GROMACS .gro file of C-alpha atoms in nm:
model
  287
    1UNK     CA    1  12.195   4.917  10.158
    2UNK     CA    2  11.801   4.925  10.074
    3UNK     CA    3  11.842   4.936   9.742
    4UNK     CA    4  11.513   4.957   9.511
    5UNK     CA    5  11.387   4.826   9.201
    6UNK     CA    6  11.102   4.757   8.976
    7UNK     CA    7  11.176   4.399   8.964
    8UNK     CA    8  11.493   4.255   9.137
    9UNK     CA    9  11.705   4.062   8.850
   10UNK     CA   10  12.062   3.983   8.770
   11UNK     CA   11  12.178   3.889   8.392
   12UNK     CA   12  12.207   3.496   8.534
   13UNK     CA   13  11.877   3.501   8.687
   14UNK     CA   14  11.670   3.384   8.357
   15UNK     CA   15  11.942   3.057   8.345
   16UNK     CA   16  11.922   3.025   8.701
   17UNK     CA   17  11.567   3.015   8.709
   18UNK     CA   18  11.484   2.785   8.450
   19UNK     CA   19  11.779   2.497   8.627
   20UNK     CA   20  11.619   2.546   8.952
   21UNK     CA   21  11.222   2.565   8.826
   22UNK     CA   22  11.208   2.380   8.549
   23UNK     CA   23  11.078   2.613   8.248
   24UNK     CA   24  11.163   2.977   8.093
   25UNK     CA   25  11.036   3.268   8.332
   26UNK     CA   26  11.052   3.512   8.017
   27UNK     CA   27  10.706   3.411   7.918
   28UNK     CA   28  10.591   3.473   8.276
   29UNK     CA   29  10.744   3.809   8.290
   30UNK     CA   30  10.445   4.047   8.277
   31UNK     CA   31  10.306   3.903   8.609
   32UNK     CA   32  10.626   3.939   8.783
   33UNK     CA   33  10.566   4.332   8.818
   34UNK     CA   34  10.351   4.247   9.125
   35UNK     CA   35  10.319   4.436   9.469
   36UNK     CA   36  10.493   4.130   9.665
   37UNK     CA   37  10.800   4.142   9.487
   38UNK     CA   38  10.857   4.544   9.483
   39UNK     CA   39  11.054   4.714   9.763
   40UNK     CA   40  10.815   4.733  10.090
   41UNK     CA   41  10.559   4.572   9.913
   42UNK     CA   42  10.416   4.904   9.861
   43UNK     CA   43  10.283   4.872   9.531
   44UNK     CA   44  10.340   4.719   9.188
   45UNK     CA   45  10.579   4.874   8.949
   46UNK     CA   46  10.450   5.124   8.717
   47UNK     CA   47  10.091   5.105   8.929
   48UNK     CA   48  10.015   4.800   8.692
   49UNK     CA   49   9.974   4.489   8.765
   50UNK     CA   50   9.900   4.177   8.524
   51UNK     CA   51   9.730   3.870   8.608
   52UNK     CA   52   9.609   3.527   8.415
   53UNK     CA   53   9.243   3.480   8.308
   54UNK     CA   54   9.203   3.867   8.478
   55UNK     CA   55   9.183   3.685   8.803
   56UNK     CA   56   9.374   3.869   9.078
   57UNK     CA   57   9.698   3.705   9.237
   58UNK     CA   58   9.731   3.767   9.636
   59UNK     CA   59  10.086   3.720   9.580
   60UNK     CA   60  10.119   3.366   9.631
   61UNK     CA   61  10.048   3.236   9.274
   62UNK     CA   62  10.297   2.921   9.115
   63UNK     CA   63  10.491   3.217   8.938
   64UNK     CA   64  10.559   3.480   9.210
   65UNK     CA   65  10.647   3.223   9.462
   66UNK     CA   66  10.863   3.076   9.221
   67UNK     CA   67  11.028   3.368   9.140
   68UNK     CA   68  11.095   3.496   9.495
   69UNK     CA   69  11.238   3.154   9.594
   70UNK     CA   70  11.514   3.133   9.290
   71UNK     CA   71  11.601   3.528   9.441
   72UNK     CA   72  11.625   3.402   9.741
   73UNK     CA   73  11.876   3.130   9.634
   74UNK     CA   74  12.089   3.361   9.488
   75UNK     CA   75  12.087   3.646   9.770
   76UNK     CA   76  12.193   3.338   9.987
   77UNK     CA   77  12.478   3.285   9.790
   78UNK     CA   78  12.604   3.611   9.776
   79UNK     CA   79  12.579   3.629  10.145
   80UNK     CA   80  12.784   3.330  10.190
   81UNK     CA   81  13.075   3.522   9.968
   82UNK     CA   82  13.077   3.844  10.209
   83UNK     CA   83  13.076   3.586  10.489
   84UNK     CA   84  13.352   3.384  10.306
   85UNK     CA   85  13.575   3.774  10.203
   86UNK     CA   86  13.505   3.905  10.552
   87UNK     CA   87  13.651   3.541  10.717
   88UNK     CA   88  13.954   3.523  10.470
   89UNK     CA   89  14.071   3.884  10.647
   90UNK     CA   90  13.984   3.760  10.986
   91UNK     CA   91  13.656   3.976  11.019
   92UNK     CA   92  13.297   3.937  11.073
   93UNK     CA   93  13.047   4.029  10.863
   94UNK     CA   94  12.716   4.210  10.954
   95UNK     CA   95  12.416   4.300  10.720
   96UNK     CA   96  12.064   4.400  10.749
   97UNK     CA   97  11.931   4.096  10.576
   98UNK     CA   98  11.682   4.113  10.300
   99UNK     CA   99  11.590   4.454  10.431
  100UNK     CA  100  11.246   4.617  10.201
  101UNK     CA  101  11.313   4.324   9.938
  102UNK     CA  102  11.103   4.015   9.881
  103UNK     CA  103  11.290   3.752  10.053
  104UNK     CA  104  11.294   3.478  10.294
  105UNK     CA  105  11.475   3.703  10.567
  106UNK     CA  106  11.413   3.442  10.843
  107UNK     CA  107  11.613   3.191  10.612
  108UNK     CA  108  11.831   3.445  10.549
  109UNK     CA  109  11.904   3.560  10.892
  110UNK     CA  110  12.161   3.241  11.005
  111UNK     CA  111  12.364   3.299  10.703
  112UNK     CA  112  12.544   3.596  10.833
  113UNK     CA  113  12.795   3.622  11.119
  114UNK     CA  114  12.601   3.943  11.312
  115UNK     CA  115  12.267   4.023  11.132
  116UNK     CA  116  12.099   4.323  11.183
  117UNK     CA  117  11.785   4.467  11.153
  118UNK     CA  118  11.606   4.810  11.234
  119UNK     CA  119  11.426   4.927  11.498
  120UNK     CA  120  11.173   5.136  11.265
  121UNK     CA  121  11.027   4.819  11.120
  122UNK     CA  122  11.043   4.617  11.421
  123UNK     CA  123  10.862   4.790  11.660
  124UNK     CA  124  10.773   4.574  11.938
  125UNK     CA  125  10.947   4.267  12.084
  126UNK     CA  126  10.715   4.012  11.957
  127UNK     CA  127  10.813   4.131  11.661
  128UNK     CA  128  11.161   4.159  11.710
  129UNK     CA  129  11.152   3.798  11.826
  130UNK     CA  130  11.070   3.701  11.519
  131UNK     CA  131  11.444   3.807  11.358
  132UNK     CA  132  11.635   3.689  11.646
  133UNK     CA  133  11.460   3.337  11.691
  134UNK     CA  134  11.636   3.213  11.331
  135UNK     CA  135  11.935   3.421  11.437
  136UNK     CA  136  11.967   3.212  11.774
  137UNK     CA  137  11.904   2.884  11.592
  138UNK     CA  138  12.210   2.965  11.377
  139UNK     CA  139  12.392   3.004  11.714
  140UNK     CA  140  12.457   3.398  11.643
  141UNK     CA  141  12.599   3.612  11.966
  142UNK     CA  142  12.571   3.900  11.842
  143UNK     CA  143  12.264   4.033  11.710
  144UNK     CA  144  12.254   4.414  11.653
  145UNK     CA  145  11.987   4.686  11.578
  146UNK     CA  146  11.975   5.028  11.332
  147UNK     CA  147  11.791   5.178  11.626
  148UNK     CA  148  11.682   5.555  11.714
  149UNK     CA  149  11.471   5.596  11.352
  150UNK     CA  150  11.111   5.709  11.417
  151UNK     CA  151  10.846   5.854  11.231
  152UNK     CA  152  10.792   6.212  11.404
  153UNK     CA  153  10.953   6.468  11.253
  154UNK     CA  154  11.330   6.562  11.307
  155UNK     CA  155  11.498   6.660  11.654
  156UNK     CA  156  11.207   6.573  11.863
  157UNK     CA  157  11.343   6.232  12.031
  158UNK     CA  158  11.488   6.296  12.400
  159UNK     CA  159  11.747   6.098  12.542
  160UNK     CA  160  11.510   5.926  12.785
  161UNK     CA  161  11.317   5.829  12.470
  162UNK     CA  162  11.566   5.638  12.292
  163UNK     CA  163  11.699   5.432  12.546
  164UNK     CA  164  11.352   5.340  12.635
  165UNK     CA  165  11.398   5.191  12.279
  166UNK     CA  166  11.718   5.077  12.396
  167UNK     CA  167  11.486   4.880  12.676
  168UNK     CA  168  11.248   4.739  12.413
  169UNK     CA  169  11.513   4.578  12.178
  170UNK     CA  170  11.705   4.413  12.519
  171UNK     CA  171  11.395   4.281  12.577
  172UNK     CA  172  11.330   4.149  12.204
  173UNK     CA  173  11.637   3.967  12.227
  174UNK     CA  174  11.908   4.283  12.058
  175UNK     CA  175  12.228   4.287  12.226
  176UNK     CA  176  12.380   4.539  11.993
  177UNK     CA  177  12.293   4.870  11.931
  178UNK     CA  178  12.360   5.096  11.629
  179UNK     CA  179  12.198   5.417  11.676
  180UNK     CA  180  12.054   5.558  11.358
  181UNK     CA  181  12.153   5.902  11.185
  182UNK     CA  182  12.514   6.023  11.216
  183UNK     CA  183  12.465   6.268  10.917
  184UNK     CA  184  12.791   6.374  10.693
  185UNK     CA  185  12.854   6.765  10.716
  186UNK     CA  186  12.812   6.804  10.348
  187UNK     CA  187  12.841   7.164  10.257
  188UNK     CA  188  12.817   7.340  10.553
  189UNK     CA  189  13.187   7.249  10.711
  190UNK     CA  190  13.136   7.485  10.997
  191UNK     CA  191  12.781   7.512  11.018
  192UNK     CA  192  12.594   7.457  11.357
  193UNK     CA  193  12.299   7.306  11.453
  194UNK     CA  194  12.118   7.126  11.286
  195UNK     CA  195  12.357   7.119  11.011
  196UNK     CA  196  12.249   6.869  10.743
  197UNK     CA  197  11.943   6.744  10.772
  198UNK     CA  198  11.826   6.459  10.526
  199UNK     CA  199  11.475   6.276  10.492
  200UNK     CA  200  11.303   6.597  10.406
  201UNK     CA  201  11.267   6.672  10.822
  202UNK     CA  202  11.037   6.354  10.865
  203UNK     CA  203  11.209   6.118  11.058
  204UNK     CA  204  11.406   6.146  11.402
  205UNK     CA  205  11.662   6.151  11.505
  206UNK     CA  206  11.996   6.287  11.319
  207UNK     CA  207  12.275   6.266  11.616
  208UNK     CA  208  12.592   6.452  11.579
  209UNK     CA  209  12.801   6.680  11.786
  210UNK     CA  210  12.594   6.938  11.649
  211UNK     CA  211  12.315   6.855  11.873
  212UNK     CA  212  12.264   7.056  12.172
  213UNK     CA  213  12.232   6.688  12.351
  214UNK     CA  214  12.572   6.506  12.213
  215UNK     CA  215  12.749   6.653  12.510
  216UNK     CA  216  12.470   6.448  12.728
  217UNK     CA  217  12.534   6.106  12.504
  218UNK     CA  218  12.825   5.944  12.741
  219UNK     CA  219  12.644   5.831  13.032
  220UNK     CA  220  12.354   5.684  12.831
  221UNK     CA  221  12.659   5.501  12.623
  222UNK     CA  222  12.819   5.350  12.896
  223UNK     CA  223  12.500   5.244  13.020
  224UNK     CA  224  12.391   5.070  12.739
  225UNK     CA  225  12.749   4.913  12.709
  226UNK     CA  226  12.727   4.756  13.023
  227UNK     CA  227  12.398   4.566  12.932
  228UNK     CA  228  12.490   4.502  12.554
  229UNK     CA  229  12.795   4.361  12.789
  230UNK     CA  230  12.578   4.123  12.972
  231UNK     CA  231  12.346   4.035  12.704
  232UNK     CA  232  12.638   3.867  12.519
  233UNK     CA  233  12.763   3.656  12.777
  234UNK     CA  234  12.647   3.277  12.789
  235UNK     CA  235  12.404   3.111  12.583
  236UNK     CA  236  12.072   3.310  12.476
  237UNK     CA  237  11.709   3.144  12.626
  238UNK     CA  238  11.319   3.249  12.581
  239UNK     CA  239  11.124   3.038  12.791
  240UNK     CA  240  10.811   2.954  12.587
  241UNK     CA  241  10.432   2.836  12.751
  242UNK     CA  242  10.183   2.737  12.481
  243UNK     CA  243   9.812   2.864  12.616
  244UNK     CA  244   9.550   2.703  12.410
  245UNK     CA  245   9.208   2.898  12.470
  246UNK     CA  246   8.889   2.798  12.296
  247UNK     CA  247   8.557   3.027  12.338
  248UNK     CA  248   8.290   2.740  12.459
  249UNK     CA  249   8.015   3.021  12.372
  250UNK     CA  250   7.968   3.175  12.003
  251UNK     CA  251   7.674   3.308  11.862
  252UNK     CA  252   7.607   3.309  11.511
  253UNK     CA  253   7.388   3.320  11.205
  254UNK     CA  254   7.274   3.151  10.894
  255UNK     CA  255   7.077   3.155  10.664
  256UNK     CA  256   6.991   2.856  10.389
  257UNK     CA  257   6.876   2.922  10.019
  258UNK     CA  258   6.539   2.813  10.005
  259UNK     CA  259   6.678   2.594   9.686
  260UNK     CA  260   6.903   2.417   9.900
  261UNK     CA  261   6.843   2.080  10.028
  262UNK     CA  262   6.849   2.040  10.413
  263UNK     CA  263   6.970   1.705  10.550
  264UNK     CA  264   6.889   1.587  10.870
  265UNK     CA  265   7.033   1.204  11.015
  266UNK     CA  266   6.830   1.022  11.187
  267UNK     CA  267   6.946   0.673  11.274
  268UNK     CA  268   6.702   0.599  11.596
  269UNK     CA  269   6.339   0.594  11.371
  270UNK     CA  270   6.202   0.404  11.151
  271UNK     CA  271   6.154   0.712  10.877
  272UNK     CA  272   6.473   0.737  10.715
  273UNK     CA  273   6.568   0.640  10.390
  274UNK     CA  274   6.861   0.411  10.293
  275UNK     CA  275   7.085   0.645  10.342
  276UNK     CA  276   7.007   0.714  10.679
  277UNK     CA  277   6.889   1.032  10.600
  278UNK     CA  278   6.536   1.266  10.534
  279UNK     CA  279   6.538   1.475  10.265
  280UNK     CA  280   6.327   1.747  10.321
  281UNK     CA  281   6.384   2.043   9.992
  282UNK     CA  282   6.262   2.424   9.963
  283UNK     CA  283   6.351   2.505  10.339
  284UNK     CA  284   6.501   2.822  10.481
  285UNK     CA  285   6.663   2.796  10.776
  286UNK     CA  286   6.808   3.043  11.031
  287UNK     CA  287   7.015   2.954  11.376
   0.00000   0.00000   0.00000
């Protein structure tokens, strides 16, 4: 579920808060209503935003972080009760984890027995290694993707396209695929293609047997099967190298108020002061 809010609370969040921090977050309020803790981190609630002494907070002030951290805590926990439900009836549960909401999704990420993210905010594999590194460290098998969402207008993304973003999330370390957009009829019971089409016609792609294509779908299934297949067996390994590169060359500039004072060492002459030091004042100096 992305589920959004103006400011992500529960009626146990103030008590909570104040155990795990140490003092009242109601008289902090106000600066909660920040652009890091709305949904996407698009922008602050209401298009306001309060800060202390008018100085502007990047996000990372005592009070946001604090507040974010005591959310996280309690997302954690109710993770652990799906996990704990979903074991009691001999199931496994699978979430996309702290999906749009301000949380500490690569903590998050081992908690849960098949996390999930989606392809259209992990684009590339670096950054797709970035979900599945936690999720390997939590010794996760299974790690699946909402996959087949992209920005460019409905019913424009080929077969041949989307398992080329099949290829991409093998290769970020995905060895599950969910493919995005099975769309309810609604209304239209009988209707043909395209049928119901949600996300005002922006985003791609909405399969269903309606599609002209669907009847094309079973090959490219059973191909990805048989890799999803493969991907799950053993024990999951990036090699890593470390490559440390540092420019020898630079060029820059500099320039010195002429109120500054300029201090030059000199320890092999007889002219310096005590401090080992000239003092030479009302210089300008550029490199």
């Amino acid at each position: 579920m992305e589920i959004q809010a103006s400011l992500y609370w529960s009626p146990g969040f103030p008590d909570r808060f104040k155990s795990k921090r140490g003092y009242n977050v109601i008289k902090y309020l106000p600066l909660l209503f920040h652009k890091s803790t709305s949904f996407t981190a698009a922008q602050a609630p209401y298009n306001t935003a309060f800060y202390l002494d008018g100085t502007p907070d990047d996000g990372q002030s005592k009070y946001l972080q604090d507040y974010r951290l005591t959310l996280n805590n309690g997302y954690q926990e109710y993770l652990q009760t799906f996990e704990d439900w979903a074991e009691s009836l001999g199931l496994s549960h699978s979430c996309q984890v702290g999906y749009n909401i301000p949380l500490d999704i690569l903590a998050d990420v081992p908690l849960v027995s098949t996390p999930e993210l989606e392809s259209l905010a992990f684009k590339t594999p670096d950054q797709m290694s970035q979900f599945v590194g936690p999720a390997h460290l939590g010794r996760r098998n299974v790690i699946s993707t909402e996959i087949g969402a992209v920005l460019q207008g409905a019913y424009s993304l080929t077969i041949p396209s989307l398992v080329n973003l099949f290829h991409d999330a093998f290769a970020g370390g995905f060895n599950a695929m969910m493919i995005h957009g099975m769309t309810y009829t609604g209304e239209q019971l009988r209707s043909t293609w395209p049928g119901f089409t949600p996300f005002q016609y922006i985003y791609t792609e909405l399969w269903s047997p309606k599609q002209p294509a669907w009847k094309y779908m079973g090959k490219m299934m059973d191909y990805t099967a048989r890799n999803q297949f493969i991907l799950q067996q053993g024990v999951a390994k990036k090699d890593l190298a470390f490559y440390l590169y540092k420019d020898p060359l630079g060029i820059s500039n500099a320039r010195l108020s002429a109120r500054l004072s300029y201090r030059e060492c000199k320890h092999d002459t007889e002219e310096e002061h005590e401090d080992g030091c000239q003092h030479i004042d009302n210089v300008s100096i550029s490199t």
